[in-house]
Amino acid sequence: MIRLLLDRIVTMAITLWVVFTITFFLVRFTPGGPFMEEKPIPDAIRRTIEAKFHMHDPLWKQYSRHLWNTACLDFGPSYKMEDYTVNEIIAEGFPVSASLGIFAMVFAIILGVTSGVVSAVRRYSAYDYGFMTVAILGIAVPNFVLGSLAIILFVFILGWFPAAGWGTLQQIILPAICLGLPFAGYIARLTRTGMLEVLNQDYIRTAYAKGLAPVNVIMKHALRGALLPVVSYLGPATAGILSGSLVLERIFVLPGMGSHFLEGAFQRDYVLVMGMVMVYTALVFVMNSLVDLSYAIIDPRIGSR
Amino acid sequence: MNHQVRKLFPLVALAALLGALAYAVTFGTLPPAEFSFSNSDEVKTVDPAKASGEIENRVINGLFEGLLRSMPASDTPDENGMTAMEPQPGVSELPKISADGKTYTFPIRPAAKWSNGRNITAEDFVWSWRRTLHPETGSKYAYQLYYIQGAEAYNSASVEPYDSEKADSEKADSEKADSEKTDSNGRVEIELADRQDSLQPFPRGTIRRGLLTEIVKPPKPETAGLDEEAAKDELDLWRKKWSYIVDVKPTKDGKVDWDAKGTTEKFTTTEELAAGDLQHAMQVLPDFETTVGLAAPDSSTFVVTLKERTPFFHHLVAFYTLYPVNPECVIEHGTPKWTKAENIVSNGPYQMEFRRVRDRIRMKRNPHYWNAANVKFATVDALAVKSNTAALNMYLNDEVDWITEIPKVMVPELQKDPGYRAAPALITYFYRLNVTRVPLNNVKVRQALNAAIDKKQICERVTKAGETPARSLVPPGMLGYTIAPCGEYNPERARELLAEAGYPGGKGLPKIELLYNTNDNHRAIAEVITRQWQQNLGIRVELANVEWGVYLDRQQTLDYTVCRAGWIGDYPDPNTFLDMFVTGGGQNETGWGNPEYDGLIESAGKEADPKTRMEILHRAETILMEELPILPIYYYVSINMVRPEVTGFSNNILDRHPLHILNSPNAGKGTP
């Protein structure tokens, strides 16, 4: 177990360094720069600002300075949001994205597992066909389309939710549903397949034969085995929710990490983009490791190597 | 793995899930403000000295106030639905202006206070403007202060060694009063590198003041083969190697005795070079106190001395770059930390309650504001809604009271909405005509071209974002100014004019080339105009599109016949449009010139009476619109959507809408 953790930490450090290096050069070789504006700023002033951010130094010097600061978890002041450091922006954006992601994930798991179980138990019924059609739709329709449709339906026709913004619980629900729906679809399909496989096992038949109530059999005996593929899917799902939130945060005007990342890229705010990429990388890595770890716990066949 | 752990796992997972959910729920409790508006984008900074842009303007005008403030000149709009904006008393009463128009004396209002309750003093303004001009502040709009004596030199840190001949000739000029500040002539201030924080220009380190006697420069580097940026890098490196030899003057009670004998000291701005008697200095700047035209004779009198008469200076004073900041607050927290909601001290109708990046700035009424009794809303939200579709959704769904932009495609549909407010902006789209080329050297041909353009059609069918057809270079709606319109759309008259010019039915007229920079919008407009000219006048037109750099170059070198152009006014005064077309002016670019026009522009610059001045400028524009070296096409518009129950919102050319005079039934209701 300790070995596994150490192993993970070393791999993570290397991954972060590689991602850092690639991003660093990619953003700098993108055409345009942070201080090219529609209304040009006087040359001397632009150069003063650039000098403040060490932009006239040779690239290797910028790279090593930036790498060292990043290693110390200091991403520096944002180029464009002059009142903020990148750390502050991340600190403000993270809870928003986390909140959105948690709601989306919980929604996806609850809806996905329930509909998956129902579909498997009532195989080839109207429920089964209904749920699986919705699941396929959820997977197939891109979330910006889903977001726009949801706004038309729930905001303008039904009037249940506000159109955009951040501040009240009501404002999180709609984007969370749009974000979670595709994952609910995947989870439903995985659960259904897992369930169908388990329901044919001998021990389930034994449980029924013992005279246990069907609810008990399904919840206590069958579900455990059926959820293994779902757990392994949670790692990629987390990554998907993170990247999906880029789009939805923009549509619903949520001040999360996704909005900051996109705007940072558009405005060539190099340091902000770097900071965001680092946080995303670390996040995906940690979530995947957690999933691996829990997988090792729930499935005895998987050793703790 | 032991069985116990495995059994516990579902419970642990469930607990983690519930914990996460509980965490996620904690963020969702924010009551709405009494008034909220979509501010199009995140404010880059609320620091008046560093900000640039209209998005910042809306917030800074709520949080801060200058000596003067742009306010609607009247309660009722004119016949076009426009209200002129006029600089009106803010922190100061209206200034006293000297007879030569160069000295402005601002009496600071005794009731003016900072949000921490301290009185605002003239010294605060000297300090704030100095901070804006300080090269290390990196103020993008510092050039707004360049009309002030010595400001440009201070901002660009340009110092020259003392020249005794110059000093003698100035002394001989007995007309000059002692207090009058002149060219710095070697007077410098040197800040030693002993600051508390090397990245914060304020508080400053030890200051030495004296006469610069010599700058020792190594040989200038060769920059011929380098590209522009690399050459500038080289020159910057070279400048860093200069050493400054200064005759440091003795200081007594904070006053420098310039005539006393000083001590010679040597300075460098590069730390690595400092050694022995060569001291490391942060900056070598012109001496602020004696060379820049700002003074505070007492704490309620602020005196500004300009380089020359500047009739629109009061507009600049009402612009946020010249707003004050609280020196103690900036010094205590440093830049940018002082702008945080928990630190900031401001002086406007509102103060910052909290700020969430790319979400909102929540402002609350500032109880210390001198006019707080008339500020209607207790809380105002400036929302950073980047997508104008989302903003429109929020407006249509009653979540915001005012949006500052709408998606262009929605203009035709929203035009009928009672909340739709379109107003000409300070931007004109026009065509330049090269009057040095046949046939455009003939004024009748130019007038014919103008009369043959159906500008209304262009606005309604092509640009479709609510633009209004233009018949003048200067957009309507400026205080005290009436535009001088050119001829109307009249194909009949256009054909007559062309015939009078000697080209009946377009016969014998050489093919005209229409140049524009590559852009779909410009192309669409050019195509329509081409068609109109062909139909109405029977002339042949060829379109030529080139990329931006080439376009600028060809325009400048008069290598075109007809060329599209646009102009954004720098300040709400006709001069910013009209002085472009003086003979040989840098932005003229048409080859046109008229001595009478030049004379009028010059005399307007010297005229003290605003009314007479506007009349003179009107006469100048009349000439321009008669001779037509340019064809005005349309004025850009600013489009806002404002809830109909909101009052105090006026359409104006600056697209400025002071928050503290807005009102609605929601005001005073508190936040539920």
JSON list of N, CA and C in Angstrom, two decimals, chain A residues 37 41 43 45-48 80-84 88 92 95 99 102-103 155-156 162-164 166-167 253 255 260 263 294 297-298 300, chain B residues 6 9 20 24 27-30 42 44-46 50 135 139-140 229 232-233 236 336 339-340 355-360 390 393 397 399:
[
{"chain": "A", "resi": 37, "resn": "GLU", "atom": "N", "xyz": [-3.27, 44.84, -27.46]},
{"chain": "A", "resi": 37, "resn": "GLU", "atom": "CA", "xyz": [-4.66, 45.19, -27.24]},
{"chain": "A", "resi": 37, "resn": "GLU", "atom": "C", "xyz": [-5.22, 45.92, -28.43]},
{"chain": "A", "resi": 41, "resn": "ILE", "atom": "N", "xyz": [-1.40, 50.22, -26.35]},
{"chain": "A", "resi": 41, "resn": "ILE", "atom": "CA", "xyz": [-0.87, 51.02, -25.25]},
{"chain": "A", "resi": 41, "resn": "ILE", "atom": "C", "xyz": [0.45, 51.61, -25.72]},
{"chain": "A", "resi": 43, "resn": "ASP", "atom": "N", "xyz": [4.10, 52.44, -26.40]},
{"chain": "A", "resi": 43, "resn": "ASP", "atom": "CA", "xyz": [5.19, 51.48, -26.45]},
{"chain": "A", "resi": 43, "resn": "ASP", "atom": "C", "xyz": [5.99, 51.39, -25.16]},
{"chain": "A", "resi": 45, "resn": "ILE", "atom": "N", "xyz": [5.20, 52.17, -22.16]},
{"chain": "A", "resi": 45, "resn": "ILE", "atom": "CA", "xyz": [4.43, 51.61, -21.05]},
{"chain": "A", "resi": 45, "resn": "ILE", "atom": "C", "xyz": [4.34, 50.09, -21.21]},
{"chain": "A", "resi": 46, "resn": "ARG", "atom": "N", "xyz": [4.06, 49.67, -22.46]},
{"chain": "A", "resi": 46, "resn": "ARG", "atom": "CA", "xyz": [3.96, 48.23, -22.70]},
{"chain": "A", "resi": 46, "resn": "ARG", "atom": "C", "xyz": [5.26, 47.54, -22.30]},
{"chain": "A", "resi": 47, "resn": "ARG", "atom": "N", "xyz": [6.38, 48.18, -22.65]},
{"chain": "A", "resi": 47, "resn": "ARG", "atom": "CA", "xyz": [7.66, 47.56, -22.33]},
{"chain": "A", "resi": 47, "resn": "ARG", "atom": "C", "xyz": [7.95, 47.55, -20.83]},
{"chain": "A", "resi": 48, "resn": "THR", "atom": "N", "xyz": [7.49, 48.60, -20.13]},
{"chain": "A", "resi": 48, "resn": "THR", "atom": "CA", "xyz": [7.64, 48.60, -18.67]},
{"chain": "A", "resi": 48, "resn": "THR", "atom": "C", "xyz": [6.88, 47.42, -18.08]},
{"chain": "A", "resi": 80, "resn": "LYS", "atom": "N", "xyz": [-3.30, 39.55, -16.72]},
{"chain": "A", "resi": 80, "resn": "LYS", "atom": "CA", "xyz": [-4.41, 40.38, -17.16]},
{"chain": "A", "resi": 80, "resn": "LYS", "atom": "C", "xyz": [-5.32, 40.83, -16.03]},
{"chain": "A", "resi": 81, "resn": "MET", "atom": "N", "xyz": [-5.52, 39.99, -15.03]},
{"chain": "A", "resi": 81, "resn": "MET", "atom": "CA", "xyz": [-6.37, 40.38, -13.91]},
{"chain": "A", "resi": 81, "resn": "MET", "atom": "C", "xyz": [-5.45, 41.04, -12.90]},
{"chain": "A", "resi": 82, "resn": "GLU", "atom": "N", "xyz": [-5.22, 42.32, -13.10]},
{"chain": "A", "resi": 82, "resn": "GLU", "atom": "CA", "xyz": [-4.12, 42.96, -12.40]},
{"chain": "A", "resi": 82, "resn": "GLU", "atom": "C", "xyz": [-4.27, 42.96, -10.87]},
{"chain": "A", "resi": 83, "resn": "ASP", "atom": "N", "xyz": [-5.50, 42.82, -10.38]},
{"chain": "A", "resi": 83, "resn": "ASP", "atom": "CA", "xyz": [-5.68, 42.87, -8.94]},
{"chain": "A", "resi": 83, "resn": "ASP", "atom": "C", "xyz": [-5.49, 41.50, -8.27]},
{"chain": "A", "resi": 84, "resn": "TYR", "atom": "N", "xyz": [-5.21, 40.48, -9.07]},
{"chain": "A", "resi": 84, "resn": "TYR", "atom": "CA", "xyz": [-5.19, 39.12, -8.53]},
{"chain": "A", "resi": 84, "resn": "TYR", "atom": "C", "xyz": [-3.88, 38.40, -8.81]},
{"chain": "A", "resi": 88, "resn": "GLU", "atom": "N", "xyz": [-4.78, 33.28, -6.06]},
{"chain": "A", "resi": 88, "resn": "GLU", "atom": "CA", "xyz": [-6.08, 33.79, -5.58]},
{"chain": "A", "resi": 88, "resn": "GLU", "atom": "C", "xyz": [-7.20, 33.40, -6.52]},
{"chain": "A", "resi": 92, "resn": "GLU", "atom": "N", "xyz": [-10.41, 31.12, -5.60]},
{"chain": "A", "resi": 92, "resn": "GLU", "atom": "CA", "xyz": [-11.80, 31.54, -5.74]},
{"chain": "A", "resi": 92, "resn": "GLU", "atom": "C", "xyz": [-12.57, 30.67, -6.71]},
{"chain": "A", "resi": 95, "resn": "PRO", "atom": "N", "xyz": [-13.66, 26.29, -5.49]},
{"chain": "A", "resi": 95, "resn": "PRO", "atom": "CA", "xyz": [-14.90, 25.87, -4.81]},
{"chain": "A", "resi": 95, "resn": "PRO", "atom": "C", "xyz": [-16.10, 25.87, -5.75]},
{"chain": "A", "resi": 99, "resn": "SER", "atom": "N", "xyz": [-18.01, 22.52, -6.37]},
{"chain": "A", "resi": 99, "resn": "SER", "atom": "CA", "xyz": [-19.43, 22.44, -6.03]},
{"chain": "A", "resi": 99, "resn": "SER", "atom": "C", "xyz": [-20.23, 21.93, -7.23]},
{"chain": "A", "resi": 102, "resn": "ILE", "atom": "N", "xyz": [-19.34, 18.24, -7.85]},
{"chain": "A", "resi": 102, "resn": "ILE", "atom": "CA", "xyz": [-19.91, 17.33, -6.85]},
{"chain": "A", "resi": 102, "resn": "ILE", "atom": "C", "xyz": [-21.40, 17.10, -7.14]},
{"chain": "A", "resi": 103, "resn": "PHE", "atom": "N", "xyz": [-22.11, 18.20, -7.37]},
{"chain": "A", "resi": 103, "resn": "PHE", "atom": "CA", "xyz": [-23.53, 18.06, -7.68]},
{"chain": "A", "resi": 103, "resn": "PHE", "atom": "C", "xyz": [-23.74, 17.20, -8.92]},
{"chain": "A", "resi": 155, "resn": "VAL", "atom": "N", "xyz": [-35.82, 27.48, -18.18]},
{"chain": "A", "resi": 155, "resn": "VAL", "atom": "CA", "xyz": [-35.79, 28.88, -17.79]},
{"chain": "A", "resi": 155, "resn": "VAL", "atom": "C", "xyz": [-36.93, 29.64, -18.45]},
{"chain": "A", "resi": 156, "resn": "PHE", "atom": "N", "xyz": [-37.04, 29.51, -19.76]},
{"chain": "A", "resi": 156, "resn": "PHE", "atom": "CA", "xyz": [-38.00, 30.37, -20.45]},
{"chain": "A", "resi": 156, "resn": "PHE", "atom": "C", "xyz": [-39.39, 29.76, -20.54]},
{"chain": "A", "resi": 162, "resn": "PRO", "atom": "N", "xyz": [-33.15, 30.14, -12.64]},
{"chain": "A", "resi": 162, "resn": "PRO", "atom": "CA", "xyz": [-32.58, 31.35, -13.23]},
{"chain": "A", "resi": 162, "resn": "PRO", "atom": "C", "xyz": [-31.72, 31.00, -14.45]},
{"chain": "A", "resi": 163, "resn": "ALA", "atom": "N", "xyz": [-31.51, 31.98, -15.32]},
{"chain": "A", "resi": 163, "resn": "ALA", "atom": "CA", "xyz": [-30.83, 31.71, -16.59]},
{"chain": "A", "resi": 163, "resn": "ALA", "atom": "C", "xyz": [-29.34, 31.49, -16.41]},
{"chain": "A", "resi": 164, "resn": "ALA", "atom": "N", "xyz": [-28.73, 32.21, -15.48]},
{"chain": "A", "resi": 164, "resn": "ALA", "atom": "CA", "xyz": [-27.29, 32.11, -15.35]},
{"chain": "A", "resi": 164, "resn": "ALA", "atom": "C", "xyz": [-26.88, 32.74, -14.04]},
{"chain": "A", "resi": 166, "resn": "TRP", "atom": "N", "xyz": [-24.26, 32.89, -10.38]},
{"chain": "A", "resi": 166, "resn": "TRP", "atom": "CA", "xyz": [-23.77, 32.10, -9.28]},
{"chain": "A", "resi": 166, "resn": "TRP", "atom": "C", "xyz": [-24.13, 32.82, -8.00]},
{"chain": "A", "resi": 167, "resn": "GLY", "atom": "N", "xyz": [-24.57, 32.11, -7.01]},
{"chain": "A", "resi": 167, "resn": "GLY", "atom": "CA", "xyz": [-24.90, 32.76, -5.76]},
{"chain": "A", "resi": 167, "resn": "GLY", "atom": "C", "xyz": [-25.91, 31.97, -4.97]},
{"chain": "A", "resi": 253, "resn": "VAL", "atom": "N", "xyz": [-22.43, 31.15, -17.00]},
{"chain": "A", "resi": 253, "resn": "VAL", "atom": "CA", "xyz": [-21.71, 32.23, -16.34]},
{"chain": "A", "resi": 253, "resn": "VAL", "atom": "C", "xyz": [-21.37, 31.88, -14.89]},
{"chain": "A", "resi": 255, "resn": "PRO", "atom": "N", "xyz": [-18.39, 31.42, -12.15]},
{"chain": "A", "resi": 255, "resn": "PRO", "atom": "CA", "xyz": [-17.00, 31.89, -12.01]},
{"chain": "A", "resi": 255, "resn": "PRO", "atom": "C", "xyz": [-16.07, 30.79, -11.55]},
{"chain": "A", "resi": 260, "resn": "HIS", "atom": "N", "xyz": [-12.10, 30.62, -15.88]},
{"chain": "A", "resi": 260, "resn": "HIS", "atom": "CA", "xyz": [-10.79, 31.27, -15.77]},
{"chain": "A", "resi": 260, "resn": "HIS", "atom": "C", "xyz": [-9.81, 30.70, -16.78]},
{"chain": "A", "resi": 263, "resn": "GLU", "atom": "N", "xyz": [-10.81, 31.95, -20.39]},
{"chain": "A", "resi": 263, "resn": "GLU", "atom": "CA", "xyz": [-10.50, 33.37, -20.56]},
{"chain": "A", "resi": 263, "resn": "GLU", "atom": "C", "xyz": [-9.00, 33.60, -20.56]},
{"chain": "A", "resi": 294, "resn": "SER", "atom": "N", "xyz": [-9.47, 2.64, -4.19]},
{"chain": "A", "resi": 294, "resn": "SER", "atom": "CA", "xyz": [-10.73, 2.08, -3.71]},
{"chain": "A", "resi": 294, "resn": "SER", "atom": "C", "xyz": [-11.05, 0.79, -4.45]},
{"chain": "A", "resi": 297, "resn": "ILE", "atom": "N", "xyz": [-9.49, -1.87, -2.73]},
{"chain": "A", "resi": 297, "resn": "ILE", "atom": "CA", "xyz": [-10.15, -2.22, -1.47]},
{"chain": "A", "resi": 297, "resn": "ILE", "atom": "C", "xyz": [-11.38, -3.09, -1.71]},
{"chain": "A", "resi": 298, "resn": "ILE", "atom": "N", "xyz": [-12.21, -2.70, -2.70]},
{"chain": "A", "resi": 298, "resn": "ILE", "atom": "CA", "xyz": [-13.46, -3.45, -2.82]},
{"chain": "A", "resi": 298, "resn": "ILE", "atom": "C", "xyz": [-13.32, -4.76, -3.57]},
{"chain": "A", "resi": 300, "resn": "PRO", "atom": "N", "xyz": [-11.25, -8.02, -3.96]},
{"chain": "A", "resi": 300, "resn": "PRO", "atom": "CA", "xyz": [-10.13, -8.77, -3.39]},
{"chain": "A", "resi": 300, "resn": "PRO", "atom": "C", "xyz": [-9.22, -9.36, -4.47]},
{"chain": "B", "resi": 6, "resn": "ARG", "atom": "N", "xyz": [-12.81, -3.71, 4.07]},
{"chain": "B", "resi": 6, "resn": "ARG", "atom": "CA", "xyz": [-13.67, -3.88, 2.90]},
{"chain": "B", "resi": 6, "resn": "ARG", "atom": "C", "xyz": [-15.13, -3.67, 3.26]},
{"chain": "B", "resi": 9, "resn": "PHE", "atom": "N", "xyz": [-15.93, -0.01, 3.70]},
{"chain": "B", "resi": 9, "resn": "PHE", "atom": "CA", "xyz": [-15.76, 0.87, 2.54]},
{"chain": "B", "resi": 9, "resn": "PHE", "atom": "C", "xyz": [-17.03, 1.56, 2.05]},
{"chain": "B", "resi": 20, "resn": "ALA", "atom": "N", "xyz": [-19.08, 15.74, 0.78]},
{"chain": "B", "resi": 20, "resn": "ALA", "atom": "CA", "xyz": [-18.85, 16.57, -0.41]},
{"chain": "B", "resi": 20, "resn": "ALA", "atom": "C", "xyz": [-20.10, 17.37, -0.73]},
{"chain": "B", "resi": 24, "resn": "ALA", "atom": "N", "xyz": [-20.59, 21.34, -0.92]},
{"chain": "B", "resi": 24, "resn": "ALA", "atom": "CA", "xyz": [-21.05, 22.02, -2.12]},
{"chain": "B", "resi": 24, "resn": "ALA", "atom": "C", "xyz": [-22.24, 22.93, -1.83]},
{"chain": "B", "resi": 27, "resn": "PHE", "atom": "N", "xyz": [-22.06, 26.97, -0.47]},
{"chain": "B", "resi": 27, "resn": "PHE", "atom": "CA", "xyz": [-21.76, 28.17, -1.24]},
{"chain": "B", "resi": 27, "resn": "PHE", "atom": "C", "xyz": [-23.00, 28.93, -1.69]},
{"chain": "B", "resi": 28, "resn": "GLY", "atom": "N", "xyz": [-24.14, 28.28, -1.55]},
{"chain": "B", "resi": 28, "resn": "GLY", "atom": "CA", "xyz": [-25.30, 28.85, -2.22]},
{"chain": "B", "resi": 28, "resn": "GLY", "atom": "C", "xyz": [-26.18, 29.78, -1.44]},
{"chain": "B", "resi": 29, "resn": "THR", "atom": "N", "xyz": [-25.65, 30.84, -0.84]},
{"chain": "B", "resi": 29, "resn": "THR", "atom": "CA", "xyz": [-26.56, 31.76, -0.16]},
{"chain": "B", "resi": 29, "resn": "THR", "atom": "C", "xyz": [-26.10, 33.19, -0.35]},
{"chain": "B", "resi": 30, "resn": "LEU", "atom": "N", "xyz": [-26.55, 33.80, -1.43]},
{"chain": "B", "resi": 30, "resn": "LEU", "atom": "CA", "xyz": [-26.20, 35.19, -1.65]},
{"chain": "B", "resi": 30, "resn": "LEU", "atom": "C", "xyz": [-27.45, 35.95, -2.07]},
{"chain": "B", "resi": 42, "resn": "GLU", "atom": "N", "xyz": [-14.99, 40.75, -16.93]},
{"chain": "B", "resi": 42, "resn": "GLU", "atom": "CA", "xyz": [-14.37, 40.98, -15.64]},
{"chain": "B", "resi": 42, "resn": "GLU", "atom": "C", "xyz": [-13.56, 42.28, -15.70]},
{"chain": "B", "resi": 44, "resn": "LYS", "atom": "N", "xyz": [-10.53, 44.43, -15.16]},
{"chain": "B", "resi": 44, "resn": "LYS", "atom": "CA", "xyz": [-9.14, 43.99, -15.04]},
{"chain": "B", "resi": 44, "resn": "LYS", "atom": "C", "xyz": [-8.52, 44.54, -13.76]},
{"chain": "B", "resi": 45, "resn": "THR", "atom": "N", "xyz": [-8.84, 45.77, -13.44]},
{"chain": "B", "resi": 45, "resn": "THR", "atom": "CA", "xyz": [-8.39, 46.33, -12.18]},
{"chain": "B", "resi": 45, "resn": "THR", "atom": "C", "xyz": [-9.30, 47.47, -11.78]},
{"chain": "B", "resi": 46, "resn": "VAL", "atom": "N", "xyz": [-9.45, 47.72, -10.49]},
{"chain": "B", "resi": 46, "resn": "VAL", "atom": "CA", "xyz": [-10.23, 48.87, -10.05]},
{"chain": "B", "resi": 46, "resn": "VAL", "atom": "C", "xyz": [-9.31, 50.01, -9.65]},
{"chain": "B", "resi": 50, "resn": "LYS", "atom": "N", "xyz": [-4.32, 52.51, -13.14]},
{"chain": "B", "resi": 50, "resn": "LYS", "atom": "CA", "xyz": [-3.87, 51.43, -14.02]},
{"chain": "B", "resi": 50, "resn": "LYS", "atom": "C", "xyz": [-4.94, 50.96, -14.98]},
{"chain": "B", "resi": 135, "resn": "PRO", "atom": "N", "xyz": [6.86, 56.20, -13.64]},
{"chain": "B", "resi": 135, "resn": "PRO", "atom": "CA", "xyz": [7.05, 55.19, -14.69]},
{"chain": "B", "resi": 135, "resn": "PRO", "atom": "C", "xyz": [6.80, 53.76, -14.20]},
{"chain": "B", "resi": 139, "resn": "SER", "atom": "N", "xyz": [1.04, 53.00, -15.91]},
{"chain": "B", "resi": 139, "resn": "SER", "atom": "CA", "xyz": [-0.32, 53.44, -16.24]},
{"chain": "B", "resi": 139, "resn": "SER", "atom": "C", "xyz": [-0.49, 53.54, -17.75]},
{"chain": "B", "resi": 140, "resn": "LYS", "atom": "N", "xyz": [-1.47, 52.80, -18.30]},
{"chain": "B", "resi": 140, "resn": "LYS", "atom": "CA", "xyz": [-1.66, 52.80, -19.74]},
{"chain": "B", "resi": 140, "resn": "LYS", "atom": "C", "xyz": [-2.24, 54.12, -20.24]},
{"chain": "B", "resi": 229, "resn": "GLU", "atom": "N", "xyz": [11.65, 44.76, -31.93]},
{"chain": "B", "resi": 229, "resn": "GLU", "atom": "CA", "xyz": [11.65, 44.47, -30.50]},
{"chain": "B", "resi": 229, "resn": "GLU", "atom": "C", "xyz": [13.06, 44.20, -29.98]},
{"chain": "B", "resi": 232, "resn": "LYS", "atom": "N", "xyz": [14.89, 47.33, -29.51]},
{"chain": "B", "resi": 232, "resn": "LYS", "atom": "CA", "xyz": [14.48, 48.03, -28.29]},
{"chain": "B", "resi": 232, "resn": "LYS", "atom": "C", "xyz": [15.09, 47.37, -27.06]},
{"chain": "B", "resi": 233, "resn": "ASP", "atom": "N", "xyz": [15.19, 46.05, -27.07]},
{"chain": "B", "resi": 233, "resn": "ASP", "atom": "CA", "xyz": [15.84, 45.36, -25.96]},
{"chain": "B", "resi": 233, "resn": "ASP", "atom": "C", "xyz": [17.28, 45.83, -25.81]},
{"chain": "B", "resi": 236, "resn": "ASP", "atom": "N", "xyz": [17.41, 49.32, -24.44]},
{"chain": "B", "resi": 236, "resn": "ASP", "atom": "CA", "xyz": [17.08, 49.33, -23.02]},
{"chain": "B", "resi": 236, "resn": "ASP", "atom": "C", "xyz": [18.28, 48.90, -22.19]},
{"chain": "B", "resi": 336, "resn": "PRO", "atom": "N", "xyz": [-0.99, 45.14, -6.00]},
{"chain": "B", "resi": 336, "resn": "PRO", "atom": "CA", "xyz": [-2.42, 45.42, -6.11]},
{"chain": "B", "resi": 336, "resn": "PRO", "atom": "C", "xyz": [-3.23, 45.09, -4.86]},
{"chain": "B", "resi": 339, "resn": "THR", "atom": "N", "xyz": [-6.41, 46.97, -3.54]},
{"chain": "B", "resi": 339, "resn": "THR", "atom": "CA", "xyz": [-7.70, 46.96, -4.22]},
{"chain": "B", "resi": 339, "resn": "THR", "atom": "C", "xyz": [-8.64, 45.87, -3.70]},
{"chain": "B", "resi": 340, "resn": "LYS", "atom": "N", "xyz": [-8.15, 45.02, -2.79]},
{"chain": "B", "resi": 340, "resn": "LYS", "atom": "CA", "xyz": [-9.00, 43.97, -2.24]},
{"chain": "B", "resi": 340, "resn": "LYS", "atom": "C", "xyz": [-10.12, 44.60, -1.41]},
{"chain": "B", "resi": 355, "resn": "ARG", "atom": "N", "xyz": [-15.78, 41.08, -3.72]},
{"chain": "B", "resi": 355, "resn": "ARG", "atom": "CA", "xyz": [-15.52, 40.86, -5.13]},
{"chain": "B", "resi": 355, "resn": "ARG", "atom": "C", "xyz": [-15.21, 39.40, -5.34]},
{"chain": "B", "resi": 356, "resn": "ARG", "atom": "N", "xyz": [-15.83, 38.79, -6.35]},
{"chain": "B", "resi": 356, "resn": "ARG", "atom": "CA", "xyz": [-15.52, 37.42, -6.68]},
{"chain": "B", "resi": 356, "resn": "ARG", "atom": "C", "xyz": [-15.12, 37.42, -8.13]},
{"chain": "B", "resi": 357, "resn": "VAL", "atom": "N", "xyz": [-13.93, 36.94, -8.39]},
{"chain": "B", "resi": 357, "resn": "VAL", "atom": "CA", "xyz": [-13.37, 37.10, -9.73]},
{"chain": "B", "resi": 357, "resn": "VAL", "atom": "C", "xyz": [-14.24, 36.40, -10.77]},
{"chain": "B", "resi": 358, "resn": "ARG", "atom": "N", "xyz": [-14.49, 37.09, -11.87]},
{"chain": "B", "resi": 358, "resn": "ARG", "atom": "CA", "xyz": [-15.35, 36.67, -12.98]},
{"chain": "B", "resi": 358, "resn": "ARG", "atom": "C", "xyz": [-16.78, 36.35, -12.52]},
{"chain": "B", "resi": 359, "resn": "ASP", "atom": "N", "xyz": [-17.16, 36.87, -11.38]},
{"chain": "B", "resi": 359, "resn": "ASP", "atom": "CA", "xyz": [-18.55, 36.73, -10.97]},
{"chain": "B", "resi": 359, "resn": "ASP", "atom": "C", "xyz": [-19.16, 38.12, -10.79]},
{"chain": "B", "resi": 360, "resn": "ARG", "atom": "N", "xyz": [-18.73, 38.84, -9.75]},
{"chain": "B", "resi": 360, "resn": "ARG", "atom": "CA", "xyz": [-19.34, 40.14, -9.51]},
{"chain": "B", "resi": 360, "resn": "ARG", "atom": "C", "xyz": [-18.47, 41.00, -8.61]},
{"chain": "B", "resi": 390, "resn": "ALA", "atom": "N", "xyz": [-25.79, 35.09, -22.73]},
{"chain": "B", "resi": 390, "resn": "ALA", "atom": "CA", "xyz": [-26.16, 34.81, -21.34]},
{"chain": "B", "resi": 390, "resn": "ALA", "atom": "C", "xyz": [-26.71, 36.07, -20.68]},
{"chain": "B", "resi": 393, "resn": "ASN", "atom": "N", "xyz": [-30.21, 36.58, -21.79]},
{"chain": "B", "resi": 393, "resn": "ASN", "atom": "CA", "xyz": [-31.07, 35.63, -21.09]},
{"chain": "B", "resi": 393, "resn": "ASN", "atom": "C", "xyz": [-31.41, 36.13, -19.69]},
{"chain": "B", "resi": 397, "resn": "ASN", "atom": "N", "xyz": [-35.04, 37.23, -18.35]},
{"chain": "B", "resi": 397, "resn": "ASN", "atom": "CA", "xyz": [-35.58, 36.44, -17.25]},
{"chain": "B", "resi": 397, "resn": "ASN", "atom": "C", "xyz": [-35.62, 37.25, -15.95]},
{"chain": "B", "resi": 399, "resn": "GLU", "atom": "N", "xyz": [-33.37, 38.85, -14.23]},
{"chain": "B", "resi": 399, "resn": "GLU", "atom": "CA", "xyz": [-32.34, 38.67, -13.22]},
{"chain": "B", "resi": 399, "resn": "GLU", "atom": "C", "xyz": [-31.41, 39.87, -13.10]}
]
